Short mmCIF file of C-alpha atoms and ligand atoms in Angstrom, two decimals:
data_model
loop_
_atom_site.label_atom_id
_atom_site.label_comp_id
_atom_site.label_asym_id
_atom_site.label_seq_id
_atom_site.Cartn_x
_atom_site.Cartn_y
_atom_site.Cartn_z
CA MET A 229 -24.62 -13.70 -0.44
CA SER A 230 -21.73 -11.46 0.60
CA THR A 231 -18.00 -12.06 0.70
CA ALA A 232 -15.49 -10.32 2.94
CA ALA A 233 -11.70 -10.58 2.96
CA VAL A 234 -9.42 -10.69 5.99
CA ILE A 235 -5.87 -9.61 5.16
CA VAL A 236 -3.44 -10.91 7.77
CA ALA A 237 -0.64 -8.37 8.15
CA ALA A 238 0.24 -8.72 11.82
CA GLY A 239 3.61 -10.45 11.42
CA SER A 240 6.86 -8.77 12.37
CA GLY A 241 8.36 -10.37 9.20
CA LEU A 242 11.97 -9.19 9.53
CA ARG A 243 13.40 -12.16 7.62
CA ALA A 244 13.36 -10.00 4.50
CA GLY A 245 15.92 -7.70 6.14
CA GLY A 246 15.53 -3.97 6.60
CA GLU A 247 14.09 -2.20 9.60
CA GLN A 248 10.45 -2.60 8.68
CA PRO A 249 8.29 -5.70 8.59
CA LYS A 250 8.25 -7.05 5.03
CA GLN A 251 4.59 -6.13 4.43
CA TYR A 252 5.60 -2.46 4.78
CA GLN A 253 8.65 -2.60 2.50
CA LEU A 254 8.22 -0.85 -0.83
CA ILE A 255 7.66 -2.54 -4.18
CA GLY A 256 6.65 -0.44 -7.16
CA GLY A 257 6.81 2.62 -4.88
CA GLN A 258 4.16 1.34 -2.44
CA PRO A 259 4.26 -0.95 0.59
CA VAL A 260 3.69 -4.65 -0.21
CA LEU A 261 0.51 -4.48 1.90
CA HIS A 262 -0.86 -1.63 -0.23
CA TRP A 263 -0.86 -3.85 -3.34
CA THR A 264 -2.43 -6.74 -1.41
CA LEU A 265 -5.23 -4.60 0.04
CA ASP A 266 -5.82 -2.93 -3.32
CA ALA A 267 -6.24 -6.29 -5.11
CA PHE A 268 -9.09 -7.24 -2.76
CA ALA A 269 -10.62 -3.78 -2.26
CA LYS A 270 -11.14 -3.29 -6.00
CA HIS A 271 -12.47 -6.80 -6.61
CA PRO A 272 -16.19 -6.50 -7.46
CA GLY A 273 -17.01 -9.73 -5.57
CA ILE A 274 -15.56 -8.52 -2.25
CA LEU A 275 -17.76 -6.27 -0.14
CA HIS A 276 -15.48 -5.58 2.84
CA VAL A 277 -11.71 -5.79 3.38
CA LEU A 278 -10.56 -6.14 6.98
CA PRO A 279 -6.84 -5.65 7.66
CA VAL A 280 -5.35 -7.29 10.76
CA ILE A 281 -2.19 -5.40 11.73
CA GLY A 282 0.56 -5.76 14.33
CA GLU A 283 0.53 -3.93 17.62
CA GLY A 284 2.26 -0.57 17.20
CA HIS A 285 1.94 -0.67 13.38
CA GLU A 286 -0.93 1.87 13.30
CA GLU A 287 1.17 4.66 11.84
CA LEU A 288 2.87 2.40 9.27
CA PHE A 289 -0.58 1.19 8.26
CA ALA A 290 -2.00 4.72 7.93
CA ARG A 291 0.77 5.54 5.44
CA THR A 292 0.06 2.32 3.52
CA ILE A 293 -3.59 2.91 2.70
CA ASN A 294 -3.10 5.66 0.11
CA GLY A 295 -6.67 5.76 -1.14
CA VAL A 296 -7.58 2.07 -0.70
CA VAL A 297 -10.91 1.71 1.11
CA THR A 298 -10.95 -0.88 3.93
CA LEU A 299 -12.69 -1.40 7.26
CA PRO A 300 -10.74 0.04 10.21
CA PRO A 301 -7.79 -2.26 10.97
CA VAL A 302 -7.91 -4.71 13.85
CA THR A 303 -4.86 -5.43 16.03
CA GLY A 304 -3.71 -9.03 15.71
CA GLY A 305 -2.42 -11.51 18.26
CA SER A 306 0.90 -13.22 18.92
CA THR A 307 0.42 -15.94 16.28
CA ARG A 308 -1.04 -15.96 12.79
CA GLN A 309 -3.84 -18.17 14.02
CA ASP A 310 -4.72 -15.70 16.78
CA SER A 311 -4.64 -12.78 14.35
CA CYS A 312 -7.03 -14.56 11.97
CA ARG A 313 -9.43 -15.36 14.80
CA LEU A 314 -9.43 -11.72 15.95
CA GLY A 315 -10.08 -10.60 12.37
CA LEU A 316 -13.03 -12.99 12.05
CA GLU A 317 -14.42 -11.88 15.43
CA ALA A 318 -14.30 -8.28 14.20
CA LEU A 319 -16.32 -9.26 11.12
CA GLU A 320 -19.05 -10.86 13.18
CA ALA A 321 -21.01 -7.61 13.40
CA ILE A 322 -21.18 -7.55 9.57
CA ARG A 323 -21.62 -11.32 9.27
CA PRO A 324 -20.70 -11.91 5.63
CA THR A 325 -21.85 -15.21 4.12
CA GLN A 326 -18.30 -16.18 3.18
CA VAL A 327 -14.82 -14.97 3.88
CA LEU A 328 -11.44 -15.14 2.16
CA ILE A 329 -8.38 -15.10 4.41
CA HIS A 330 -5.19 -13.92 2.73
CA ASP A 331 -1.55 -13.29 3.60
CA ALA A 332 -0.37 -9.68 3.36
CA ALA A 333 2.89 -10.93 1.82
CA ARG A 334 1.14 -12.22 -1.34
CA PRO A 335 0.53 -8.98 -3.27
CA PHE A 336 -0.03 -10.60 -6.69
CA ALA A 337 -3.42 -12.34 -6.33
CA ALA A 338 -5.05 -11.62 -9.70
CA ALA A 339 -8.74 -10.64 -9.86
CA GLU A 340 -9.86 -13.74 -11.76
CA PHE A 341 -7.86 -15.94 -9.39
CA ILE A 342 -9.75 -14.40 -6.43
CA SER A 343 -12.97 -15.02 -8.42
CA HIS A 344 -12.08 -18.72 -8.76
CA VAL A 345 -11.78 -19.10 -4.99
CA ILE A 346 -15.13 -17.35 -4.45
CA ALA A 347 -16.79 -19.48 -7.17
CA ALA A 348 -15.51 -22.72 -5.61
CA LEU A 349 -17.26 -21.82 -2.34
CA ALA A 350 -20.57 -22.52 -4.10
CA TYR A 351 -19.62 -26.21 -4.00
CA HIS A 352 -17.41 -26.52 -0.91
CA ASP A 353 -17.47 -25.38 2.73
CA ALA A 354 -13.79 -24.56 2.50
CA VAL A 355 -11.39 -24.19 -0.40
CA ILE A 356 -7.70 -23.39 -0.75
CA PRO A 357 -5.51 -22.78 -3.77
CA ALA A 358 -2.38 -24.92 -3.81
CA LEU A 359 0.44 -25.92 -6.12
CA PRO A 360 1.54 -29.50 -6.70
CA VAL A 361 4.99 -30.10 -5.24
CA ALA A 362 7.56 -30.49 -8.01
CA ASP A 363 10.64 -31.32 -5.94
CA THR A 364 11.23 -34.75 -4.43
CA LEU A 365 10.38 -34.59 -0.74
CA LYS A 366 12.63 -36.07 1.93
CA HIS A 367 11.62 -36.67 5.50
CA ALA A 368 14.91 -36.03 7.28
CA PRO A 369 14.63 -35.42 11.02
CA GLY A 370 17.99 -34.22 12.32
CA GLY A 371 19.38 -33.93 8.78
CA LEU A 372 19.44 -37.63 7.91
CA ILE A 373 16.95 -38.99 5.42
CA LYS A 374 14.50 -41.39 6.92
CA THR A 375 12.14 -41.77 3.99
CA THR A 376 11.36 -40.31 0.60
CA VAL A 377 7.80 -39.02 0.70
CA ASP A 378 5.39 -39.85 -2.10
CA ARG A 379 4.83 -36.40 -3.56
CA SER A 380 2.06 -37.34 -6.00
CA ALA A 381 -0.68 -36.19 -3.60
CA MET A 382 1.35 -33.37 -1.98
CA TYR A 383 0.41 -29.71 -2.36
CA ALA A 384 1.93 -26.46 -1.18
CA ALA A 385 -0.87 -24.29 0.26
CA GLN A 386 -1.43 -20.71 -0.84
CA THR A 387 -3.96 -18.04 0.10
CA PRO A 388 -6.63 -16.64 -0.28
CA GLN A 389 -8.30 -19.52 1.51
CA GLY A 390 -12.10 -19.37 1.29
CA PHE A 391 -14.64 -20.41 3.92
CA HIS A 392 -18.26 -20.12 4.91
CA PHE A 393 -18.04 -17.41 7.52
CA ASP A 394 -20.03 -19.00 10.36
CA LYS A 395 -18.19 -22.30 10.00
CA ILE A 396 -14.64 -20.93 10.04
CA LEU A 397 -15.43 -18.54 12.92
CA ALA A 398 -16.84 -21.47 14.93
CA ALA A 399 -13.77 -23.56 14.04
CA HIS A 400 -11.39 -20.82 15.20
CA ARG A 401 -13.33 -20.35 18.45
CA ARG A 402 -13.20 -24.08 19.09
CA ALA A 403 -9.45 -24.33 18.39
CA PHE A 404 -8.90 -21.38 20.73
CA ALA A 405 -11.09 -22.84 23.50
CA GLU A 406 -9.36 -26.22 23.23
CA GLY A 407 -5.88 -24.74 23.18
CA ALA A 408 -5.00 -25.97 19.67
CA GLY A 409 -2.64 -23.13 18.83
CA ASN A 410 -0.09 -24.47 16.36
CA LEU A 411 -2.24 -24.39 13.25
CA THR A 412 -0.25 -22.58 10.56
CA ASP A 413 -3.05 -21.80 8.14
CA ASP A 414 -6.83 -21.48 8.25
CA ALA A 415 -7.33 -24.70 6.31
CA ALA A 416 -5.62 -26.46 9.26
CA VAL A 417 -8.13 -24.82 11.61
CA ALA A 418 -10.97 -26.07 9.36
CA GLU A 419 -9.44 -29.58 9.31
CA PHE A 420 -9.17 -29.47 13.10
CA ALA A 421 -12.92 -28.75 13.27
CA GLY A 422 -13.76 -31.54 10.82
CA ILE A 423 -14.63 -29.29 7.88
CA SER A 424 -13.60 -30.81 4.56
CA VAL A 425 -11.31 -28.57 2.55
CA ALA A 426 -11.13 -28.72 -1.25
CA VAL A 427 -7.98 -27.86 -3.20
CA ILE A 428 -8.09 -25.78 -6.39
CA ALA A 429 -5.19 -24.80 -8.64
CA GLY A 430 -2.86 -22.21 -7.15
CA ARG A 431 -0.83 -19.73 -9.21
CA ARG A 432 2.95 -19.36 -9.43
CA GLU A 433 2.66 -15.56 -9.56
CA ASN A 434 0.69 -15.57 -6.31
CA ARG A 435 3.97 -16.16 -4.51
CA LYS A 436 4.69 -15.21 -0.94
CA LEU A 437 7.40 -12.57 -0.52
CA THR A 438 9.66 -13.81 2.23
CA THR A 439 13.29 -12.83 1.65
CA ALA A 440 15.00 -9.55 0.69
CA GLU A 441 15.57 -11.20 -2.71
CA ASP A 442 11.79 -11.77 -3.11
CA ILE A 443 11.13 -8.09 -2.31
CA SER A 444 13.60 -6.75 -4.88
CA GLU A 445 12.44 -9.24 -7.53
CA ALA A 446 8.82 -8.10 -6.93
CA ASP A 447 9.97 -4.47 -7.26
CA ARG A 448 11.65 -5.23 -10.62
CA PHE A 449 8.56 -7.16 -11.74
CA LEU A 450 6.30 -4.14 -11.09
CA ALA A 451 8.74 -1.76 -12.80
CA ARG A 452 8.68 -3.98 -15.93
CA GLN A 453 4.89 -4.12 -15.76
CA PHE A 454 4.56 -0.32 -15.51
CA SER A 455 6.84 0.28 -18.47
CA ARG A 456 4.97 -2.32 -20.54
CA GLU A 457 1.44 -1.16 -19.65
CA LEU A 458 1.84 2.57 -19.01
CA THR A 459 3.22 3.68 -22.34
CA ASP A 460 1.64 7.16 -22.52
CA VAL A 461 4.25 9.43 -20.91
CA VAL A 462 3.13 13.00 -20.10
CA THR A 463 4.77 15.93 -18.33
CA GLY A 464 3.37 18.78 -16.25
CA GLN A 465 4.81 21.89 -14.65
CA GLY A 466 3.72 23.88 -11.61
CA ILE A 467 4.82 27.23 -10.17
CA ASP A 468 3.90 28.78 -6.84
CA VAL A 469 4.85 31.91 -4.89
CA HIS A 470 4.06 32.88 -1.32
CA ALA A 471 5.02 36.07 0.55
CA PHE A 472 6.76 36.09 3.93
CA GLU A 473 5.02 37.54 6.98
CA PRO A 474 6.10 37.64 10.65
CA GLY A 475 6.43 34.14 12.09
CA ASP A 476 8.91 31.55 13.32
CA HIS A 477 8.92 28.77 10.72
CA VAL A 478 8.08 27.86 7.15
CA ILE A 479 6.61 24.57 5.89
CA LEU A 480 8.27 23.28 2.74
CA CYS A 481 7.33 19.86 1.29
CA GLY A 482 5.65 19.04 4.60
CA VAL A 483 8.74 19.79 6.69
CA ALA A 484 8.65 22.61 9.30
CA ILE A 485 11.88 24.64 9.08
CA PRO A 486 12.73 27.27 11.73
CA HIS A 487 12.89 30.74 10.12
CA PRO A 488 12.26 34.28 11.39
CA ALA A 489 9.24 34.55 9.06
CA ARG A 490 6.46 32.33 7.81
CA LEU A 491 4.75 32.02 4.46
CA LYS A 492 1.45 33.79 4.07
CA GLY A 493 -1.42 31.87 2.56
CA HIS A 494 -4.87 30.41 2.96
CA SER A 495 -3.56 26.89 3.67
CA ASP A 496 -0.20 26.11 5.30
CA ALA A 497 1.38 27.94 2.30
CA ASP A 498 3.68 25.03 1.41
CA ALA A 499 4.77 26.54 -1.94
CA PRO A 500 6.84 23.58 -3.28
CA MET A 501 4.05 21.14 -2.44
CA HIS A 502 1.57 23.41 -4.22
CA ALA A 503 3.85 23.61 -7.27
CA LEU A 504 4.19 19.83 -7.22
CA THR A 505 0.41 19.37 -6.99
CA ASP A 506 -0.16 21.77 -9.89
CA ALA A 507 2.47 19.93 -11.95
CA ILE A 508 0.63 16.63 -11.48
CA LEU A 509 -2.74 18.23 -12.26
CA GLY A 510 -1.12 19.85 -15.31
CA ALA A 511 0.20 16.51 -16.58
CA ILE A 512 -3.29 14.98 -16.57
CA GLY A 513 -5.12 18.16 -17.68
CA GLU A 514 -7.11 18.53 -14.48
CA GLY A 515 -6.91 22.29 -13.89
CA ASP A 516 -5.02 23.46 -10.81
CA ILE A 517 -5.26 23.38 -7.01
CA GLY A 518 -7.80 26.23 -7.05
CA THR A 519 -10.15 24.16 -9.26
CA HIS A 520 -10.31 21.37 -6.69
CA PHE A 521 -9.86 23.35 -3.47
CA PRO A 522 -11.34 26.86 -3.98
CA PRO A 523 -9.67 29.34 -1.58
CA SER A 524 -13.15 30.85 -1.13
CA GLU A 525 -14.11 27.79 0.91
CA ALA A 526 -13.31 28.33 4.59
CA LYS A 527 -12.64 24.62 5.20
CA TRP A 528 -9.25 24.77 3.44
CA LYS A 529 -8.03 27.53 5.79
CA GLY A 530 -4.81 26.37 7.45
CA ALA A 531 -5.15 22.98 5.71
CA ALA A 532 -2.08 20.75 5.46
CA SER A 533 -1.11 20.84 1.80
CA ARG A 534 -0.67 17.07 1.67
CA ILE A 535 -4.44 16.76 1.13
CA PHE A 536 -4.05 18.71 -2.15
CA LEU A 537 -1.20 16.44 -3.23
CA GLU A 538 -3.09 13.29 -2.22
CA LYS A 539 -6.04 14.40 -4.34
CA ALA A 540 -3.82 14.93 -7.40
CA VAL A 541 -2.14 11.54 -6.93
CA HIS A 542 -5.56 9.94 -6.53
CA LEU A 543 -6.72 11.46 -9.85
CA VAL A 544 -3.67 9.90 -11.55
CA ALA A 545 -4.46 6.52 -9.94
CA GLN A 546 -8.09 6.79 -11.11
CA ARG A 547 -6.80 6.91 -14.68
CA GLY A 548 -4.78 3.77 -14.03
CA GLY A 549 -1.58 5.85 -14.15
CA ARG A 550 1.46 6.35 -11.94
CA ILE A 551 3.80 9.21 -11.19
CA ALA A 552 7.21 8.34 -12.58
CA HIS A 553 9.41 11.27 -11.50
CA ALA A 554 9.27 14.64 -9.76
CA ASP A 555 11.78 17.49 -9.91
CA ILE A 556 11.35 20.49 -7.57
CA THR A 557 13.33 23.73 -7.36
CA ILE A 558 12.91 26.18 -4.48
CA LEU A 559 13.96 29.81 -4.96
CA CYS A 560 14.86 31.81 -1.83
CA GLU A 561 17.72 33.58 -0.02
CA ALA A 562 16.86 31.85 3.26
CA PRO A 563 16.25 29.48 4.98
CA LYS A 564 18.97 27.09 3.83
CA ILE A 565 17.18 24.21 2.11
CA ALA A 566 19.94 21.62 1.68
CA PRO A 567 19.92 20.29 5.28
CA HIS A 568 16.19 19.49 4.94
CA ILE A 569 16.11 17.83 1.52
CA ALA A 570 16.32 14.27 2.86
CA ALA A 571 13.40 14.91 5.24
CA MET A 572 11.34 16.46 2.43
CA LYS A 573 11.95 13.47 0.16
CA ALA A 574 10.90 11.14 2.99
CA VAL A 575 7.58 13.02 3.20
CA LEU A 576 6.98 13.05 -0.55
CA ALA A 577 8.03 9.47 -1.46
CA PRO A 578 5.05 7.66 0.10
CA LEU A 579 2.61 10.38 -1.01
CA LEU A 580 3.79 10.09 -4.62
CA GLY A 581 4.34 6.32 -4.49
CA LEU A 582 7.91 6.90 -5.68
CA PRO A 583 11.30 5.62 -4.54
CA LEU A 584 13.57 8.38 -3.14
CA LYS A 585 15.84 8.27 -6.18
CA ARG A 586 12.91 9.34 -8.38
CA ILE A 587 12.44 12.61 -6.48
CA ALA A 588 14.76 15.58 -6.99
CA ILE A 589 14.70 18.65 -4.73
CA LYS A 590 17.04 21.55 -5.45
CA ALA A 591 17.34 25.09 -4.16
CA THR A 592 18.90 28.26 -5.43
CA THR A 593 19.09 31.92 -4.47
CA THR A 594 18.52 34.65 -7.03
CA GLU A 595 21.74 36.48 -6.13
CA GLY A 596 19.85 39.15 -4.23
CA LEU A 597 17.72 40.01 -7.26
CA GLY A 598 13.95 40.37 -7.37
CA PHE A 599 11.35 39.59 -4.69
CA THR A 600 13.09 36.41 -3.59
CA GLY A 601 16.41 38.28 -3.45
CA ARG A 602 14.85 40.90 -1.20
CA SER A 603 13.40 38.06 0.95
CA GLU A 604 9.86 39.29 0.38
CA GLY A 605 8.76 35.81 -0.55
CA LEU A 606 9.68 32.35 -1.78
CA ALA A 607 9.02 30.69 -5.14
CA ALA A 608 8.87 27.03 -6.09
CA PHE A 609 8.89 25.23 -9.44
CA ALA A 610 8.04 21.60 -10.13
CA THR A 611 8.14 19.32 -13.14
CA VAL A 612 6.44 15.94 -12.96
CA THR A 613 6.44 12.97 -15.31
CA VAL A 614 3.35 10.74 -15.27
CA ARG A 615 2.87 7.39 -16.99
CA LEU A 616 -0.66 6.58 -18.18
CA PRO A 617 -2.20 3.63 -20.00
CA GLU A 618 -2.31 4.02 -23.81
CA PRO A 619 -5.32 6.30 -24.51
MG1 MG B 31 0.14 28.22 -3.06
#
């Protein structure tokens, strides 16, 4: 018995405003889709998570993963139904016994709620969570009420919807072959194929984020949750220095800045990113960059420093913690840092899982004094605040 999950994230979802589809907008410092994938990937009853993404969203998706382990994403179709079918087709090689199909825009599916859906599949071929409809329903074509609908047997469907894999794949193939293309959820595809679908209790908190209001409410919800659950607040500092050598650019916080010298080092010598990484490692008592990435190992030669930072962030996540704030100061006579601060923050925000306003980057000269004053090298300092669960 094995269960897989298909996460449908192919929509262009611009109703929530902004320039990005809603599943890539940030809540709690991470894209909505990150939370959704994480909920399924860490569930002990789910063996594989298959994301179905929109065409051209590959790069957005790559930045969303942030340590969550999934199967390689599949590109979806022009409708939700098509995307689900393509996701199921991609799972055929693995052939799980059962599959849950879930909307990317529902990031708050709790572990025991997912377990309920899986458990119900022991008794049913297909099962969906749904909420009873509380409001009186009016059938009003053209804006004039024709009838009041009896709501006593009416439910609003949620996801994850659970199915026996072979049956739902066959149902999708049949709907596709017969041109039935207006089915708005997978339960409707099952109904179309004559599979009986059971309803179990849905959850209010498993809401679908649709509007800009939903996104900001979800962001506030996560912020309240972090401050309630992550009450152990720790601080770390990091310092790094690299010398200049002949070259044509420096890399600072992942941004290449033209300069008549470059920074000398084993990796890409991104001093502020190294200081930041050491600050995070310091906050959680995990040694320093050298502990995790010994410079004696040839494989780190020329490495992009983001892999060091990603490792430190991952160690925080493993403890159930989150980075709450980062403050970086760069010491040099040149290049001028200010014009590049916005670009640096844009690199760091998704890596740290932080909103831009929680990252500070400052620069100062040393008035011509010392090694930085003589432009022999560049120094960087970082202070990081991390929130952890109560020990
Ligand atoms: Mg360094």
